[in-house]
Amino acid sequence: MVDFQAVLDEIYAELQNTTDKGAVASYIPELANVDSDNFGIYLNNIQGDDFYVGDWDTPFSIQSISKVLSLAKAFSLVGNKIWDRVDVEPSGNPFNHLSLLELENGIPRNPLINSGAIVIADILVSELENPKADFLAYVRNLTNDQTIDFNLDVAASEKETGYNNYAAANLLKSFDNLENDVDEVLDFYFHQCSIEMDCQQLTNAFFLFANRGKCMRNTAHLTLNQVKRINGIMLTCGFYDEAGEFAFEVGLPGKSGVGGGIVALLPNEFTITCWSPGLNDKGNSYLGMMALEKFTTKTKLSIF
Ligand code: DON
């Protein structure tokens, strides 16, 4: 049996004093205020034991990690119809890339790049009665934590500077792959990305992906088939043009966000979240990637 706490302590000690921690995202101005020295890890095994180190209880902007939760909600609402509007292939391109979208007639490569997540946001705006409140309630329920909330300053900051996402949404609209108004869909999307959670909350929110679709403490669930598909998409698309590198170095399905969080999981075993706000040049947490590589190497626990 692996001593998870000892492994986390060791990784933390090895990486804590790394001088090059990457650069905090600044294209969303509000994110640039975060201290790049933050570093935390939280792990929950399938039996419900938890292990943690560092700044695991400091909330941060989950950003693109929210795309997995919006996909889960949309998938449970409309089922396989989703795949008529968004594909499931890795893009091999940055998260905000647009030219493939035009070449491929407005069908995004996958639901985890920005254009794909905007299509998922459109589905939720159509399907939910009060889209923002209902989605927040879904995330709170998955996590079993009613304190989780949007950061309205981060949402406003992204709205002011999100020209690339406006371009993506307009392109989707021009290809008839957006039902609702661009402004309404992006307002929802910027809010979902602005949700703040700490490493513990994110780990709890993703528990059902490691636990065959079932939450630990409440009734929210996905089917096993849905979990298989979402985990497959995380493995192949969760890190954009670094998805291959993540599979190669770490070997787990996972998802990153430009707030510096990464969640990864080993089905039937554990869920782990790392947070360090400095990013590498692909927009993924610099220390987070290193920490997870060390974790699966030291524990010999990966899907491979
Ligand atoms: O749309 C955006 O650009 C951000 N709200 C989310 C991007 C993101 O987190 C990419 N992840 N590494």
Short mmCIF file of C-alpha atoms and ligand atoms in Angstrom, two decimals:
data_model
loop_
_atom_site.label_atom_id
_atom_site.label_comp_id
_atom_site.label_asym_id
_atom_site.label_seq_id
_atom_site.Cartn_x
_atom_site.Cartn_y
_atom_site.Cartn_z
CA MET A 1 0.00 0.00 0.00
CA VAL A 2 1.43 3.38 -1.05
CA ASP A 3 2.04 5.96 1.69
CA PHE A 4 0.35 8.83 -0.15
CA GLN A 5 1.12 11.43 2.52
CA ALA A 6 4.84 10.63 2.44
CA VAL A 7 4.85 10.87 -1.38
CA LEU A 8 3.06 14.24 -1.36
CA ASP A 9 5.43 15.60 1.31
CA GLU A 10 8.42 14.44 -0.72
CA ILE A 11 7.16 16.02 -3.96
CA TYR A 12 6.38 19.26 -2.15
CA ALA A 13 9.85 19.38 -0.63
CA GLU A 14 11.48 18.66 -4.00
CA LEU A 15 9.55 21.35 -5.90
CA GLN A 16 8.86 24.05 -3.34
CA ASN A 17 12.07 25.93 -3.99
CA THR A 18 12.05 25.66 -7.77
CA THR A 19 13.01 29.11 -9.03
CA ASP A 20 11.39 28.89 -12.47
CA LYS A 21 7.70 28.41 -11.78
CA GLY A 22 6.40 29.66 -15.13
CA ALA A 23 4.30 32.79 -15.62
CA VAL A 24 0.92 33.59 -14.08
CA ALA A 25 -1.76 34.11 -16.78
CA SER A 26 -2.21 37.81 -17.54
CA TYR A 27 -4.48 37.83 -20.61
CA ILE A 28 -7.34 37.82 -18.10
CA PRO A 29 -6.07 40.84 -16.10
CA GLU A 30 -7.71 39.81 -12.84
CA LEU A 31 -5.75 36.52 -12.79
CA ALA A 32 -2.41 38.36 -12.87
CA ASN A 33 -2.91 39.39 -9.20
CA VAL A 34 -2.38 35.86 -7.89
CA ASP A 35 0.86 35.09 -6.00
CA SER A 36 2.94 32.63 -8.03
CA ASP A 37 4.44 31.12 -4.86
CA ASN A 38 1.22 29.29 -4.06
CA PHE A 39 1.63 25.53 -4.33
CA GLY A 40 -0.73 22.87 -2.99
CA ILE A 41 -1.73 19.26 -3.59
CA TYR A 42 -4.76 17.31 -2.36
CA LEU A 43 -5.50 13.63 -2.93
CA ASN A 44 -8.58 11.61 -2.14
CA ASN A 45 -8.52 7.84 -2.56
CA ILE A 46 -11.59 5.88 -3.49
CA GLN A 47 -12.07 4.74 0.11
CA GLY A 48 -12.43 8.41 1.11
CA ASP A 49 -9.09 8.95 2.88
CA ASP A 50 -7.47 12.30 2.14
CA PHE A 51 -3.90 13.51 1.99
CA TYR A 52 -2.71 17.08 1.44
CA VAL A 53 0.21 19.45 1.49
CA GLY A 54 0.93 23.17 1.00
CA ASP A 55 -1.71 25.68 -0.09
CA TRP A 56 -4.41 23.06 -0.73
CA ASP A 57 -7.11 25.13 1.00
CA THR A 58 -6.61 28.44 -0.85
CA PRO A 59 -9.35 29.01 -3.47
CA PHE A 60 -8.29 29.79 -7.03
CA SER A 61 -9.94 30.34 -10.41
CA ILE A 62 -10.76 26.93 -11.88
CA GLN A 63 -11.04 28.33 -15.44
CA SER A 64 -10.92 25.54 -18.06
CA ILE A 65 -11.29 22.81 -15.44
CA SER A 66 -14.95 23.91 -15.38
CA LYS A 67 -15.28 22.61 -18.97
CA VAL A 68 -15.33 19.01 -17.70
CA LEU A 69 -18.16 19.83 -15.28
CA SER A 70 -20.20 21.68 -17.92
CA LEU A 71 -19.68 18.74 -20.29
CA ALA A 72 -20.85 16.34 -17.58
CA LYS A 73 -23.98 18.42 -16.97
CA ALA A 74 -24.77 18.78 -20.71
CA PHE A 75 -24.10 15.07 -21.33
CA SER A 76 -26.46 14.06 -18.55
CA LEU A 77 -29.14 16.42 -19.92
CA VAL A 78 -29.06 15.74 -23.67
CA GLY A 79 -27.04 12.51 -24.07
CA ASN A 80 -25.23 11.59 -27.26
CA LYS A 81 -26.85 14.40 -29.27
CA ILE A 82 -23.89 16.51 -28.05
CA TRP A 83 -21.63 14.75 -30.56
CA ASP A 84 -23.59 16.16 -33.50
CA ARG A 85 -22.24 19.58 -32.54
CA VAL A 86 -18.77 18.91 -31.15
CA ASP A 87 -16.18 16.25 -32.05
CA VAL A 88 -13.97 14.13 -29.75
CA GLU A 89 -10.56 14.44 -31.42
CA PRO A 90 -7.48 16.08 -29.91
CA SER A 91 -6.82 19.39 -31.62
CA GLY A 92 -3.02 19.46 -31.35
CA ASN A 93 -3.47 23.21 -31.09
CA PRO A 94 -3.67 25.82 -28.32
CA PHE A 95 -6.90 26.12 -26.35
CA ASN A 96 -7.99 29.30 -28.12
CA HIS A 97 -7.06 28.31 -31.68
CA LEU A 98 -9.59 29.33 -34.34
CA SER A 99 -8.44 28.32 -37.82
CA LEU A 100 -9.37 24.61 -37.46
CA LEU A 101 -12.84 25.73 -36.45
CA GLU A 102 -13.25 27.57 -39.71
CA LEU A 103 -11.71 24.75 -41.76
CA GLU A 104 -14.02 22.21 -40.13
CA ASN A 105 -17.21 24.21 -40.68
CA GLY A 106 -17.88 25.31 -37.13
CA ILE A 107 -17.64 21.87 -35.47
CA PRO A 108 -15.07 22.22 -32.66
CA ARG A 109 -12.51 19.42 -32.36
CA ASN A 110 -13.53 18.62 -28.78
CA PRO A 111 -15.48 20.04 -25.81
CA LEU A 112 -12.37 21.04 -23.82
CA ILE A 113 -10.95 23.68 -26.19
CA ASN A 114 -12.60 27.07 -25.87
CA SER A 115 -14.80 26.81 -28.98
CA GLY A 116 -16.05 23.36 -27.91
CA ALA A 117 -16.78 24.57 -24.39
CA ILE A 118 -18.72 27.51 -25.86
CA VAL A 119 -20.95 25.02 -27.74
CA ILE A 120 -21.48 23.15 -24.45
CA ALA A 121 -22.29 26.47 -22.75
CA ASP A 122 -24.87 27.12 -25.50
CA ILE A 123 -26.50 23.73 -24.79
CA LEU A 124 -26.70 24.57 -21.07
CA VAL A 125 -28.14 28.03 -21.77
CA SER A 126 -30.85 26.33 -23.85
CA GLU A 127 -31.52 23.48 -21.42
CA LEU A 128 -31.31 25.08 -17.97
CA GLU A 129 -34.07 27.28 -16.58
CA ASN A 130 -31.65 29.62 -14.76
CA PRO A 131 -28.39 28.68 -16.47
CA LYS A 132 -25.82 30.30 -14.17
CA ALA A 133 -27.62 29.52 -10.91
CA ASP A 134 -28.49 25.97 -11.98
CA PHE A 135 -24.94 25.21 -13.11
CA LEU A 136 -23.52 26.58 -9.87
CA ALA A 137 -25.99 24.43 -7.95
CA TYR A 138 -24.80 21.39 -9.95
CA VAL A 139 -21.15 22.08 -9.08
CA ARG A 140 -22.02 22.68 -5.41
CA ASN A 141 -23.96 19.42 -5.35
CA LEU A 142 -21.18 17.39 -6.99
CA THR A 143 -18.73 18.80 -4.46
CA ASN A 144 -21.16 18.63 -1.56
CA ASP A 145 -20.21 22.20 -0.67
CA GLN A 146 -22.68 25.09 -0.82
CA THR A 147 -19.99 27.76 -0.33
CA ILE A 148 -18.59 27.46 -3.89
CA ASP A 149 -19.24 30.59 -5.96
CA PHE A 150 -18.39 32.61 -9.05
CA ASN A 151 -15.74 35.33 -8.79
CA LEU A 152 -17.62 38.20 -10.42
CA ASP A 153 -14.45 40.32 -10.83
CA VAL A 154 -12.79 37.53 -12.81
CA ALA A 155 -15.91 37.04 -14.96
CA ALA A 156 -16.08 40.80 -15.67
CA SER A 157 -12.36 40.97 -16.39
CA GLU A 158 -12.64 38.18 -18.96
CA LYS A 159 -15.72 39.76 -20.51
CA GLU A 160 -13.79 42.98 -21.08
CA THR A 161 -10.80 41.31 -22.72
CA GLY A 162 -12.22 38.10 -24.21
CA TYR A 163 -11.96 39.11 -27.88
CA ASN A 164 -10.75 35.68 -28.93
CA ASN A 165 -13.76 33.99 -27.33
CA TYR A 166 -16.09 36.53 -28.98
CA ALA A 167 -14.44 35.61 -32.30
CA ALA A 168 -14.96 31.89 -31.61
CA ALA A 169 -18.61 32.39 -30.63
CA ASN A 170 -19.30 34.54 -33.68
CA LEU A 171 -17.68 31.95 -35.93
CA LEU A 172 -19.81 29.22 -34.34
CA LYS A 173 -22.89 31.38 -34.86
CA SER A 174 -22.00 31.96 -38.52
CA PHE A 175 -21.87 28.17 -38.99
CA ASP A 176 -25.24 27.76 -37.24
CA ASN A 177 -23.66 25.96 -34.30
CA LEU A 178 -24.90 28.38 -31.63
CA GLU A 179 -28.60 28.57 -30.76
CA ASN A 180 -28.50 31.49 -28.38
CA ASP A 181 -27.10 35.02 -28.55
CA VAL A 182 -23.33 35.30 -28.48
CA ASP A 183 -23.45 37.66 -25.47
CA GLU A 184 -25.71 35.39 -23.45
CA VAL A 185 -23.61 32.29 -24.12
CA LEU A 186 -20.34 34.04 -23.33
CA ASP A 187 -21.77 35.56 -20.16
CA PHE A 188 -22.51 32.00 -19.02
CA TYR A 189 -19.10 30.74 -20.19
CA PHE A 190 -17.14 33.51 -18.43
CA HIS A 191 -19.06 32.83 -15.22
CA GLN A 192 -18.46 29.05 -15.33
CA CYS A 193 -14.72 29.70 -15.81
CA SER A 194 -14.66 32.19 -12.90
CA ILE A 195 -15.78 29.63 -10.30
CA GLU A 196 -13.32 29.48 -7.43
CA MET A 197 -12.43 26.28 -5.64
CA ASP A 198 -9.52 24.99 -3.61
CA CYS A 199 -7.66 21.73 -4.22
CA GLN A 200 -9.89 19.81 -1.81
CA GLN A 201 -13.11 21.03 -3.43
CA LEU A 202 -11.89 20.25 -6.94
CA THR A 203 -10.80 16.78 -5.87
CA ASN A 204 -14.24 16.16 -4.37
CA ALA A 205 -15.98 17.54 -7.49
CA PHE A 206 -14.08 15.07 -9.70
CA PHE A 207 -14.53 12.08 -7.38
CA LEU A 208 -17.33 10.63 -9.52
CA PHE A 209 -15.01 10.35 -12.55
CA ALA A 210 -12.77 8.03 -10.52
CA ASN A 211 -15.73 6.27 -8.90
CA ARG A 212 -17.60 4.89 -11.92
CA GLY A 213 -20.00 7.85 -12.01
CA LYS A 214 -21.09 7.94 -8.39
CA CYS A 215 -20.47 10.75 -5.90
CA MET A 216 -19.35 9.87 -2.40
CA ARG A 217 -21.99 11.69 -0.39
CA ASN A 218 -24.92 12.57 -2.64
CA THR A 219 -27.07 11.30 -5.45
CA ALA A 220 -25.60 13.21 -8.43
CA HIS A 221 -24.30 10.68 -10.92
CA LEU A 222 -23.26 9.90 -14.48
CA THR A 223 -23.64 6.57 -16.23
CA LEU A 224 -20.56 4.37 -16.52
CA ASN A 225 -20.62 4.90 -20.27
CA GLN A 226 -20.65 8.70 -19.81
CA VAL A 227 -17.75 8.53 -17.36
CA LYS A 228 -15.77 6.34 -19.75
CA ARG A 229 -16.27 8.87 -22.52
CA ILE A 230 -15.49 11.95 -20.42
CA ASN A 231 -12.33 10.32 -19.02
CA GLY A 232 -11.33 9.43 -22.61
CA ILE A 233 -11.76 13.05 -23.64
CA MET A 234 -9.74 14.27 -20.63
CA LEU A 235 -6.91 11.90 -21.52
CA THR A 236 -6.75 12.88 -25.19
CA CYS A 237 -7.78 16.55 -25.03
CA GLY A 238 -7.45 17.81 -21.44
CA PHE A 239 -4.12 19.57 -21.99
CA TYR A 240 -4.59 20.93 -25.53
CA ASP A 241 -1.35 20.73 -27.50
CA GLU A 242 0.31 19.18 -24.46
CA ALA A 243 -2.15 16.28 -24.14
CA GLY A 244 0.38 13.86 -25.62
CA GLU A 245 3.08 15.07 -23.24
CA PHE A 246 0.76 14.69 -20.22
CA ALA A 247 -0.17 11.13 -21.23
CA PHE A 248 3.53 10.40 -21.83
CA GLU A 249 4.85 11.90 -18.58
CA VAL A 250 1.92 11.37 -16.20
CA GLY A 251 -0.38 8.76 -17.73
CA LEU A 252 -3.71 9.84 -16.22
CA PRO A 253 -6.87 11.51 -17.55
CA GLY A 254 -6.95 15.08 -16.28
CA LYS A 255 -7.76 18.71 -16.94
CA SER A 256 -5.87 21.95 -16.51
CA GLY A 257 -6.94 25.58 -16.22
CA VAL A 258 -5.10 28.87 -16.68
CA GLY A 259 -5.67 29.58 -12.99
CA GLY A 260 -2.88 27.00 -12.48
CA GLY A 261 -4.98 24.07 -11.33
CA ILE A 262 -4.73 20.51 -12.63
CA VAL A 263 -7.08 17.68 -11.63
CA ALA A 264 -6.17 14.11 -12.58
CA LEU A 265 -7.55 10.73 -11.61
CA LEU A 266 -6.95 7.02 -11.73
CA PRO A 267 -10.28 5.19 -12.11
CA ASN A 268 -11.18 3.09 -9.07
CA GLU A 269 -8.15 4.43 -7.15
CA PHE A 270 -7.85 8.19 -6.52
CA THR A 271 -8.41 11.80 -7.59
CA ILE A 272 -5.63 14.37 -7.18
CA THR A 273 -5.51 18.15 -7.62
CA CYS A 274 -2.34 20.27 -7.86
CA TRP A 275 -2.31 24.05 -7.86
CA SER A 276 0.57 26.33 -8.75
CA PRO A 277 -0.44 29.47 -10.70
CA GLY A 278 2.69 29.80 -12.88
CA LEU A 279 2.05 28.33 -16.35
CA ASN A 280 4.27 26.81 -19.02
CA ASP A 281 4.02 28.11 -22.57
CA LYS A 282 1.11 25.75 -23.35
CA GLY A 283 -0.99 27.35 -20.60
CA ASN A 284 -0.70 24.44 -18.14
CA SER A 285 0.63 24.70 -14.58
CA TYR A 286 4.41 24.43 -14.67
CA LEU A 287 4.88 22.89 -11.23
CA GLY A 288 1.59 21.01 -11.45
CA MET A 289 2.81 19.05 -14.48
CA MET A 290 6.11 18.29 -12.73
CA ALA A 291 4.39 17.29 -9.49
CA LEU A 292 2.08 14.85 -11.26
CA GLU A 293 4.92 13.30 -13.25
CA LYS A 294 6.76 12.73 -9.98
CA PHE A 295 3.59 11.37 -8.36
CA THR A 296 2.86 8.65 -10.93
CA THR A 297 6.55 7.77 -11.22
CA LYS A 298 7.07 7.46 -7.46
CA THR A 299 3.81 5.58 -6.78
CA LYS A 300 3.88 3.55 -10.01
CA LEU A 301 0.15 4.33 -10.28
CA SER A 302 -1.10 5.36 -13.72
CA ILE A 303 -3.56 3.98 -16.25
CA PHE A 304 -0.64 2.38 -18.06
O1 DON B 1 -11.60 31.12 -22.19
C1 DON B 1 -10.51 31.26 -21.66
O2 DON B 1 -9.52 31.64 -22.27
C2 DON B 1 -10.41 30.99 -20.16
N1 DON B 1 -11.64 31.33 -19.50
C3 DON B 1 -10.11 29.54 -19.90
C4 DON B 1 -8.84 29.06 -20.59
C5 DON B 1 -8.12 28.00 -19.87
O3 DON B 1 -8.24 27.82 -18.67
C6 DON B 1 -7.13 27.22 -20.64
N2 DON B 1 -6.47 26.23 -19.80
N3 DON B 1 -5.38 25.89 -19.58
#
